[in-house]
Amino acid sequence: MKNGVVIVGAGHAGVQAAASLREEGYDGPVILLGDEKELPYHKPPLSKTFIKDPAAQPQPLRGEVFYTGHTIDFRPGTLVERIDAGANSLALAGGESLDYDHLILATGSRPRILPLPGADLAGVLSLRSVADARLIRDHSAACEDVVVIGGGFIGLEIAATLAAGGRRVTVVEALDRLLGRAVAPLIAEHVRKRLEATGVRILLKTTIERIEGEGGHAAGALTSAGERLPAKMVIIGIGVVPNVELAETAGLAIANGIRVDQAMRSSVANILAVGDNASYRHWQTGSDVRLESVQNATDQSKLAARTIVGHGGDYSAVPWFWSDIGDMKLQMVGLTSGSDRQILSGDTAENRFSVYHFIGERLVAIESVNRPADHMLGRKMLGLGFSPKAEQVAGGAEALKAALAAQPPG
């Protein structure tokens, strides 16, 4: 094992994979390739604190000394052009080749492109990297009107942040509610009302026909209803697509992401995939999923490292997510797919409540707004396979804690 592990992608998943290899005792070469020139950084703050604070800097995932201290060869600004899976080799931009014993693909995802007339104008932006966040921050300082296309988590986080900074923001969503199928309709409607109360205008069942410009810069957006929305900045947030091109060209199995088994191995055994770009059969739903979250990236990367050193196991982490939209901290644990019964706990009028999702009597997910205790208990309950009764949910966190404490060990 002389060539070691090469990790392509230096986001949350890639950095965690490198760290976990060392934590698991792997003593071979570890090479971490990042396409950006920045030290790897936290991405969640980009849509919130970073774009509202002119002095904000990226928050490093690990300090530079971490990489040198753990003998991790971090190579920023490195682009991979091709994988030769048969030769266990990468072709890098510039002509260099790099051999590996194991390869971890942590290539993540990128914003989905919206093919619109005017989409190439200055001021039409999306958010993936700190460079994108800097552009949004710089443009917002010079404009009053902003249009956000897409009512998903990223679009709404940006909309709330810019509105709090005094911008006039309009969110345009093609579906009949915000947040698509990501949350319960009750929560989607609550988010809509809270945002509208802060001055954000929300247009549902509406699309943008074209973006209009003046002097090469965005000046407005024309809706499907014929309304012209003034905007010197248009942010496109209509979801992401996984970065699978390298894997697909190399002949790896692709199914809405790089197809991996329960140990994070692709269809080529010494190539693993983790994070936003990995698709796998989920233990809870029995269906193929591809999850986009820091938790998923972190836990899959830990397992990939264990797989490489020889004591992996099956992926069984409980999925959880979060989003900060204005004065609402949304926290979700589990997967709602197939749920047929919901129980509300708390008061929507107080902006503090949770929705418990069940399939029959089995708890499968909890979605919370400003109820962190419910979320943490949910992670424990789902991890233990414990399903509370309706009266226990109605009793709130204390009743649920008591019910958990009463469970027999093991």
Short mmCIF file of C-alpha atoms in Angstrom, two decimals:
data_model
loop_
_atom_site.label_atom_id
_atom_site.label_comp_id
_atom_site.label_asym_id
_atom_site.label_seq_id
_atom_site.Cartn_x
_atom_site.Cartn_y
_atom_site.Cartn_z
CA MET A 1 0.00 0.00 0.00
CA LYS A 2 2.51 2.60 -1.15
CA ASN A 3 0.30 5.11 -2.92
CA GLY A 4 -2.16 5.60 -0.07
CA VAL A 5 -5.54 7.27 -0.16
CA VAL A 6 -6.38 10.15 -2.47
CA ILE A 7 -9.47 12.20 -1.62
CA VAL A 8 -11.04 14.31 -4.36
CA GLY A 9 -12.96 17.20 -2.82
CA ALA A 10 -12.05 19.30 0.21
CA GLY A 11 -15.45 20.18 1.62
CA HIS A 12 -16.99 18.80 4.81
CA ALA A 13 -16.89 15.22 3.53
CA GLY A 14 -13.35 15.25 2.17
CA VAL A 15 -11.80 16.89 5.22
CA GLN A 16 -13.63 14.52 7.58
CA ALA A 17 -12.46 11.53 5.53
CA ALA A 18 -8.84 12.66 5.85
CA ALA A 19 -9.21 13.29 9.60
CA SER A 20 -10.96 9.96 10.17
CA LEU A 21 -8.28 7.99 8.35
CA ARG A 22 -5.71 9.28 10.82
CA GLU A 23 -8.07 8.74 13.77
CA GLU A 24 -8.54 5.13 12.65
CA GLY A 25 -4.79 4.58 12.64
CA TYR A 26 -4.18 4.67 8.90
CA ASP A 27 -0.48 5.47 8.48
CA GLY A 28 -0.13 5.54 4.70
CA PRO A 29 -0.10 8.66 2.51
CA VAL A 30 -3.29 10.76 2.59
CA ILE A 31 -3.65 13.32 -0.20
CA LEU A 32 -6.55 15.78 -0.12
CA LEU A 33 -7.31 17.57 -3.41
CA GLY A 34 -9.43 20.74 -3.36
CA ASP A 35 -10.54 22.70 -6.41
CA GLU A 36 -10.67 25.98 -4.47
CA LYS A 37 -7.61 27.86 -3.30
CA GLU A 38 -9.08 28.58 0.12
CA LEU A 39 -8.40 26.55 3.24
CA PRO A 40 -11.45 24.24 3.55
CA TYR A 41 -14.27 26.09 5.30
CA HIS A 42 -17.74 25.73 6.80
CA LYS A 43 -20.44 26.29 4.17
CA PRO A 44 -23.66 26.78 6.22
CA PRO A 45 -22.72 30.34 7.35
CA LEU A 46 -22.33 31.52 3.74
CA SER A 47 -26.08 32.04 3.24
CA LYS A 48 -26.51 33.83 6.56
CA THR A 49 -23.85 35.58 8.65
CA PHE A 50 -21.25 35.79 5.89
CA ILE A 51 -23.35 37.69 3.36
CA LYS A 52 -24.61 40.23 5.89
CA ASP A 53 -21.27 41.10 7.52
CA PRO A 54 -18.77 42.88 5.25
CA ALA A 55 -15.95 41.91 7.61
CA ALA A 56 -16.84 38.21 7.85
CA GLN A 57 -14.21 35.69 6.78
CA PRO A 58 -14.61 32.00 5.96
CA GLN A 59 -14.59 29.78 9.03
CA PRO A 60 -11.96 27.05 8.47
CA LEU A 61 -13.03 23.46 9.05
CA ARG A 62 -9.56 22.81 10.45
CA GLY A 63 -6.57 25.07 10.97
CA GLU A 64 -3.64 24.80 8.59
CA VAL A 65 -1.57 23.17 11.32
CA PHE A 66 -4.04 20.28 11.41
CA TYR A 67 -3.06 19.14 7.92
CA THR A 68 0.66 19.41 8.49
CA GLY A 69 0.44 17.96 11.99
CA HIS A 70 -1.42 14.87 10.75
CA THR A 71 0.71 14.44 7.63
CA ILE A 72 -2.21 15.17 5.32
CA ASP A 73 -0.99 16.43 1.96
CA PHE A 74 -3.56 19.13 1.23
CA ARG A 75 -3.35 20.46 -2.31
CA PRO A 76 -5.63 23.46 -2.93
CA GLY A 77 -6.54 24.64 -6.42
CA THR A 78 -6.09 21.16 -7.88
CA LEU A 79 -8.41 19.97 -10.64
CA VAL A 80 -8.86 16.31 -11.55
CA GLU A 81 -9.54 15.70 -15.22
CA ARG A 82 -9.92 11.94 -15.35
CA ILE A 83 -9.94 8.72 -13.33
CA ASP A 84 -8.30 5.61 -14.76
CA ALA A 85 -9.93 3.04 -12.50
CA GLY A 86 -8.05 0.14 -14.07
CA ALA A 87 -4.67 1.74 -13.44
CA ASN A 88 -5.61 3.25 -10.04
CA SER A 89 -4.53 6.64 -11.29
CA LEU A 90 -5.81 10.21 -11.62
CA ALA A 91 -4.98 12.63 -14.41
CA LEU A 92 -4.65 16.15 -13.03
CA ALA A 93 -4.96 19.42 -14.89
CA GLY A 94 -1.52 20.43 -16.07
CA GLY A 95 -0.51 16.94 -17.07
CA GLU A 96 0.47 15.41 -13.72
CA SER A 97 -0.73 11.92 -12.80
CA LEU A 98 -1.40 10.70 -9.27
CA ASP A 99 -1.62 7.02 -8.30
CA TYR A 100 -3.71 5.70 -5.43
CA ASP A 101 -4.49 2.51 -3.55
CA HIS A 102 -7.91 3.81 -2.48
CA LEU A 103 -9.79 6.76 -3.89
CA ILE A 104 -12.52 8.68 -2.04
CA LEU A 105 -14.79 10.84 -4.17
CA ALA A 106 -16.15 13.71 -2.10
CA THR A 107 -16.96 15.89 -5.09
CA GLY A 108 -20.19 17.27 -3.65
CA SER A 109 -22.79 19.05 -5.74
CA ARG A 110 -23.29 22.25 -7.69
CA PRO A 111 -26.25 24.61 -8.17
CA ARG A 112 -28.76 23.56 -10.78
CA ILE A 113 -28.66 25.83 -13.83
CA LEU A 114 -31.82 27.62 -14.91
CA PRO A 115 -31.78 28.13 -18.69
CA LEU A 116 -33.33 31.58 -18.89
CA PRO A 117 -32.85 34.46 -21.30
CA GLY A 118 -30.66 36.93 -19.40
CA ALA A 119 -29.19 34.34 -17.03
CA ASP A 120 -25.71 35.35 -18.17
CA LEU A 121 -26.11 38.98 -17.06
CA ALA A 122 -23.94 40.39 -14.28
CA GLY A 123 -25.83 40.24 -10.99
CA VAL A 124 -27.40 36.85 -11.71
CA LEU A 125 -25.86 34.62 -9.07
CA SER A 126 -26.11 31.32 -7.24
CA LEU A 127 -24.44 30.11 -4.04
CA ARG A 128 -21.99 27.24 -3.83
CA SER A 129 -18.67 28.65 -2.66
CA VAL A 130 -17.22 31.48 -0.61
CA ALA A 131 -16.44 33.24 -3.90
CA ASP A 132 -20.17 33.16 -4.72
CA ALA A 133 -21.01 34.44 -1.23
CA ARG A 134 -18.60 37.36 -1.67
CA LEU A 135 -20.31 38.28 -4.94
CA ILE A 136 -23.73 38.19 -3.28
CA ARG A 137 -22.45 40.31 -0.40
CA ASP A 138 -20.83 42.84 -2.72
CA HIS A 139 -23.86 43.11 -5.01
CA SER A 140 -26.30 43.43 -2.12
CA ALA A 141 -24.40 46.47 -0.85
CA ALA A 142 -25.19 48.24 -4.11
CA CYS A 143 -28.82 47.24 -4.70
CA GLU A 144 -32.20 47.68 -3.09
CA ASP A 145 -34.28 45.10 -4.96
CA VAL A 146 -33.50 41.39 -5.07
CA VAL A 147 -35.33 38.49 -6.70
CA VAL A 148 -34.72 34.98 -5.39
CA ILE A 149 -35.77 32.20 -7.76
CA GLY A 150 -36.59 29.09 -5.75
CA GLY A 151 -38.25 28.66 -2.37
CA GLY A 152 -35.94 26.00 -0.94
CA PHE A 153 -33.71 26.22 2.11
CA ILE A 154 -30.82 28.15 0.56
CA GLY A 155 -33.06 30.61 -1.26
CA LEU A 156 -35.10 31.33 1.86
CA GLU A 157 -32.02 31.67 4.09
CA ILE A 158 -30.60 34.25 1.68
CA ALA A 159 -33.96 36.01 1.32
CA ALA A 160 -34.38 36.34 5.10
CA THR A 161 -30.81 37.59 5.55
CA LEU A 162 -31.05 40.21 2.82
CA ALA A 163 -34.48 41.38 3.98
CA ALA A 164 -33.13 41.82 7.50
CA GLY A 165 -30.44 44.00 5.96
CA GLY A 166 -33.01 46.32 4.43
CA ARG A 167 -33.35 44.91 0.92
CA ARG A 168 -36.67 44.51 -0.84
CA VAL A 169 -36.80 40.80 -1.57
CA THR A 170 -39.20 38.81 -3.73
CA VAL A 171 -39.11 35.01 -3.70
CA VAL A 172 -40.50 33.32 -6.81
CA GLU A 173 -41.47 29.64 -6.39
CA ALA A 174 -42.93 27.44 -9.14
CA LEU A 175 -44.75 25.09 -6.74
CA ASP A 176 -47.81 25.87 -4.64
CA ARG A 177 -45.81 26.05 -1.40
CA LEU A 178 -42.35 26.77 -0.10
CA LEU A 179 -39.74 24.10 0.67
CA GLY A 180 -41.20 21.62 -1.79
CA ARG A 181 -41.49 18.19 -0.21
CA ALA A 182 -38.74 18.90 2.32
CA VAL A 183 -41.04 19.72 5.25
CA ALA A 184 -44.65 19.26 6.30
CA PRO A 185 -47.17 21.65 4.71
CA LEU A 186 -47.84 23.15 8.16
CA ILE A 187 -44.20 24.17 8.52
CA ALA A 188 -44.00 25.44 4.94
CA GLU A 189 -47.02 27.68 5.54
CA HIS A 190 -45.60 28.88 8.86
CA VAL A 191 -42.33 29.84 7.17
CA ARG A 192 -44.23 31.71 4.46
CA LYS A 193 -46.22 33.75 6.95
CA ARG A 194 -43.17 34.60 9.08
CA LEU A 195 -41.18 35.72 6.06
CA GLU A 196 -44.02 37.80 4.69
CA ALA A 197 -44.35 39.49 8.10
CA THR A 198 -40.74 40.68 7.73
CA GLY A 199 -41.45 42.20 4.32
CA VAL A 200 -40.39 39.38 2.02
CA ARG A 201 -42.80 39.10 -0.89
CA ILE A 202 -43.51 35.51 -1.93
CA LEU A 203 -45.01 34.52 -5.27
CA LEU A 204 -46.15 30.88 -5.43
CA LYS A 205 -47.12 28.95 -8.57
CA THR A 206 -45.04 31.48 -10.48
CA THR A 207 -42.01 31.18 -12.73
CA ILE A 208 -39.59 33.64 -14.29
CA GLU A 209 -39.78 33.98 -18.07
CA ARG A 210 -36.65 36.07 -18.54
CA ILE A 211 -34.21 38.35 -16.79
CA GLU A 212 -33.93 41.84 -18.22
CA GLY A 213 -30.78 43.87 -18.23
CA GLU A 214 -29.37 47.33 -18.66
CA GLY A 215 -25.78 47.80 -19.73
CA GLY A 216 -25.00 44.12 -19.27
CA HIS A 217 -26.31 44.03 -15.68
CA ALA A 218 -29.54 42.56 -14.33
CA ALA A 219 -32.28 45.14 -13.94
CA GLY A 220 -35.44 43.10 -13.50
CA ALA A 221 -37.22 39.76 -13.92
CA LEU A 222 -40.41 39.09 -15.87
CA THR A 223 -42.79 36.59 -14.26
CA SER A 224 -45.10 34.08 -15.92
CA ALA A 225 -47.98 36.35 -14.86
CA GLY A 226 -46.50 39.23 -16.87
CA GLU A 227 -45.28 41.24 -13.88
CA ARG A 228 -41.89 42.92 -14.07
CA LEU A 229 -39.98 42.66 -10.81
CA PRO A 230 -37.21 45.24 -10.39
CA ALA A 231 -33.95 43.60 -9.37
CA LYS A 232 -30.30 44.48 -9.67
CA MET A 233 -29.52 41.07 -8.20
CA VAL A 234 -31.23 37.79 -9.10
CA ILE A 235 -30.29 34.74 -7.06
CA ILE A 236 -31.04 31.31 -8.50
CA GLY A 237 -31.62 28.66 -5.85
CA ILE A 238 -33.49 25.79 -7.48
CA GLY A 239 -31.56 22.90 -5.97
CA VAL A 240 -28.34 21.15 -6.82
CA VAL A 241 -27.04 18.33 -8.99
CA PRO A 242 -24.39 15.85 -7.79
CA ASN A 243 -20.93 16.07 -9.29
CA VAL A 244 -20.69 12.61 -10.83
CA GLU A 245 -18.95 13.31 -14.13
CA LEU A 246 -15.54 11.99 -13.08
CA ALA A 247 -17.09 8.80 -11.74
CA GLU A 248 -19.39 8.30 -14.71
CA THR A 249 -16.57 8.71 -17.22
CA ALA A 250 -14.53 6.17 -15.24
CA GLY A 251 -17.35 3.62 -15.57
CA LEU A 252 -18.71 3.71 -12.01
CA ALA A 253 -22.41 2.95 -11.49
CA ILE A 254 -24.52 6.12 -11.31
CA ALA A 255 -28.07 6.42 -9.93
CA ASN A 256 -28.92 10.00 -8.94
CA GLY A 257 -25.37 10.13 -7.60
CA ILE A 258 -22.48 7.71 -7.37
CA ARG A 259 -24.04 4.40 -6.35
CA VAL A 260 -22.44 3.03 -3.17
CA ASP A 261 -23.04 0.04 -0.94
CA GLN A 262 -23.60 0.15 2.83
CA ALA A 263 -19.85 0.52 3.39
CA MET A 264 -19.56 3.49 0.97
CA ARG A 265 -17.86 1.43 -1.75
CA SER A 266 -18.74 2.24 -5.35
CA SER A 267 -19.10 -0.37 -8.08
CA VAL A 268 -15.28 -0.34 -8.19
CA ALA A 269 -14.31 -1.70 -4.77
CA ASN A 270 -11.30 0.53 -4.05
CA ILE A 271 -13.18 3.71 -5.01
CA LEU A 272 -15.52 5.08 -2.34
CA ALA A 273 -17.95 8.00 -2.48
CA VAL A 274 -19.29 10.14 0.37
CA GLY A 275 -21.48 13.18 0.89
CA ASP A 276 -23.78 15.01 -1.51
CA ASN A 277 -22.62 12.97 -4.51
CA ALA A 278 -23.29 9.51 -3.01
CA SER A 279 -26.51 7.54 -3.55
CA TYR A 280 -27.31 4.54 -1.38
CA ARG A 281 -30.10 2.26 -0.11
CA HIS A 282 -31.34 3.82 3.12
CA TRP A 283 -31.79 1.57 6.12
CA GLN A 284 -35.00 3.28 7.26
CA THR A 285 -36.94 3.66 4.02
CA GLY A 286 -35.53 0.77 1.99
CA SER A 287 -35.30 3.14 -0.97
CA ASP A 288 -32.37 4.79 -2.73
CA VAL A 289 -31.57 8.25 -1.39
CA ARG A 290 -28.96 10.95 -1.81
CA LEU A 291 -28.80 13.25 1.20
CA GLU A 292 -27.40 16.77 1.25
CA SER A 293 -26.35 17.62 4.78
CA VAL A 294 -23.26 18.17 6.89
CA GLN A 295 -24.27 15.26 9.15
CA ASN A 296 -24.54 12.85 6.25
CA ALA A 297 -21.21 13.98 4.80
CA THR A 298 -19.53 13.61 8.18
CA ASP A 299 -20.92 10.20 9.09
CA GLN A 300 -20.38 8.70 5.65
CA SER A 301 -16.77 9.90 5.65
CA LYS A 302 -16.12 8.34 9.05
CA LEU A 303 -17.47 5.04 7.76
CA ALA A 304 -15.44 5.25 4.54
CA ALA A 305 -12.27 5.59 6.62
CA ARG A 306 -13.25 2.54 8.69
CA THR A 307 -13.95 0.59 5.52
CA ILE A 308 -10.48 1.35 4.19
CA VAL A 309 -8.73 0.23 7.38
CA GLY A 310 -10.79 -2.94 7.47
CA HIS A 311 -13.48 -2.53 10.13
CA GLY A 312 -16.31 -0.73 8.40
CA GLY A 313 -19.81 -2.13 8.88
CA ASP A 314 -23.09 -0.90 7.40
CA TYR A 315 -24.16 2.73 7.26
CA SER A 316 -26.96 3.25 9.79
CA ALA A 317 -26.63 6.86 10.91
CA VAL A 318 -29.86 8.69 11.75
CA PRO A 319 -30.14 11.56 9.25
CA TRP A 320 -30.61 15.07 10.57
CA PHE A 321 -30.61 18.52 9.03
CA TRP A 322 -31.06 22.14 10.02
CA SER A 323 -31.77 25.53 8.48
CA ASP A 324 -31.86 29.04 9.96
CA ILE A 325 -34.46 31.19 8.20
CA GLY A 326 -34.95 34.54 9.88
CA ASP A 327 -36.13 33.94 13.45
CA MET A 328 -36.83 30.27 12.75
CA LYS A 329 -34.39 27.46 13.46
CA LEU A 330 -35.70 24.48 11.54
CA GLN A 331 -34.34 21.13 12.66
CA MET A 332 -35.28 17.85 11.02
CA VAL A 333 -34.39 14.32 12.04
CA GLY A 334 -35.32 11.14 10.20
CA LEU A 335 -37.00 10.84 6.81
CA THR A 336 -40.70 11.58 6.29
CA SER A 337 -41.07 9.35 3.21
CA GLY A 338 -44.18 7.19 3.54
CA SER A 339 -45.45 8.81 6.72
CA ASP A 340 -49.22 8.58 7.09
CA ARG A 341 -49.85 10.26 10.46
CA GLN A 342 -48.65 13.50 12.01
CA ILE A 343 -48.89 14.85 15.54
CA LEU A 344 -48.35 18.53 16.33
CA SER A 345 -46.61 19.47 19.59
CA GLY A 346 -46.35 23.08 20.66
CA ASP A 347 -47.92 26.29 19.41
CA THR A 348 -47.36 27.72 15.94
CA ALA A 349 -48.45 31.15 17.20
CA GLU A 350 -45.45 31.15 19.55
CA ASN A 351 -43.10 30.15 16.72
CA ARG A 352 -42.10 27.07 18.75
CA PHE A 353 -43.51 23.70 17.70
CA SER A 354 -42.71 20.28 16.25
CA VAL A 355 -44.40 17.91 13.84
CA TYR A 356 -43.95 14.20 14.61
CA HIS A 357 -44.26 11.86 11.61
CA PHE A 358 -45.36 8.25 11.93
CA ILE A 359 -45.94 5.27 9.68
CA GLY A 360 -48.68 3.56 11.61
CA GLU A 361 -47.37 3.54 15.16
CA ARG A 362 -43.68 3.82 14.16
CA LEU A 363 -41.94 7.17 14.53
CA VAL A 364 -39.97 8.02 11.36
CA ALA A 365 -39.19 11.74 11.59
CA ILE A 366 -39.56 14.94 13.61
CA GLU A 367 -39.52 18.46 12.18
CA SER A 368 -39.04 21.24 14.72
CA VAL A 369 -39.21 25.02 14.71
CA ASN A 370 -37.31 26.59 17.61
CA ARG A 371 -37.68 23.41 19.70
CA PRO A 372 -34.10 22.07 19.98
CA ALA A 373 -34.97 19.74 22.85
CA ASP A 374 -37.51 17.93 20.64
CA HIS A 375 -34.88 17.56 17.96
CA MET A 376 -32.24 16.11 20.27
CA LEU A 377 -34.76 13.71 21.80
CA GLY A 378 -35.82 12.73 18.29
CA ARG A 379 -32.27 11.78 17.41
CA LYS A 380 -32.16 9.55 20.48
CA MET A 381 -35.58 8.00 19.85
CA LEU A 382 -34.89 7.19 16.21
CA GLY A 383 -31.45 5.87 17.08
CA LEU A 384 -32.98 3.52 19.61
CA GLY A 385 -35.97 2.61 17.46
CA PHE A 386 -38.34 4.01 20.10
CA SER A 387 -41.76 5.29 19.05
CA PRO A 388 -43.65 7.46 21.56
CA LYS A 389 -47.39 7.33 22.06
CA ALA A 390 -49.56 10.33 21.24
CA GLU A 391 -49.99 11.28 24.90
CA GLN A 392 -46.22 11.24 25.40
CA VAL A 393 -45.75 13.58 22.43
CA ALA A 394 -48.46 15.85 23.86
CA GLY A 395 -46.59 15.91 27.18
CA GLY A 396 -43.60 17.58 25.56
CA ALA A 397 -39.90 17.09 26.19
CA GLU A 398 -40.22 16.06 29.85
CA ALA A 399 -42.73 13.31 29.07
CA LEU A 400 -40.55 12.04 26.25
CA LYS A 401 -37.44 12.04 28.46
CA ALA A 402 -39.32 10.00 31.04
CA ALA A 403 -40.53 7.56 28.40
CA LEU A 404 -36.99 7.10 27.10
CA ALA A 405 -35.60 6.63 30.60
CA ALA A 406 -38.15 3.89 31.21
CA GLN A 407 -36.92 1.84 28.26
CA PRO A 408 -34.99 -1.34 29.18
CA PRO A 409 -31.27 -1.14 28.36
CA GLY A 410 -30.14 -2.56 25.02
#
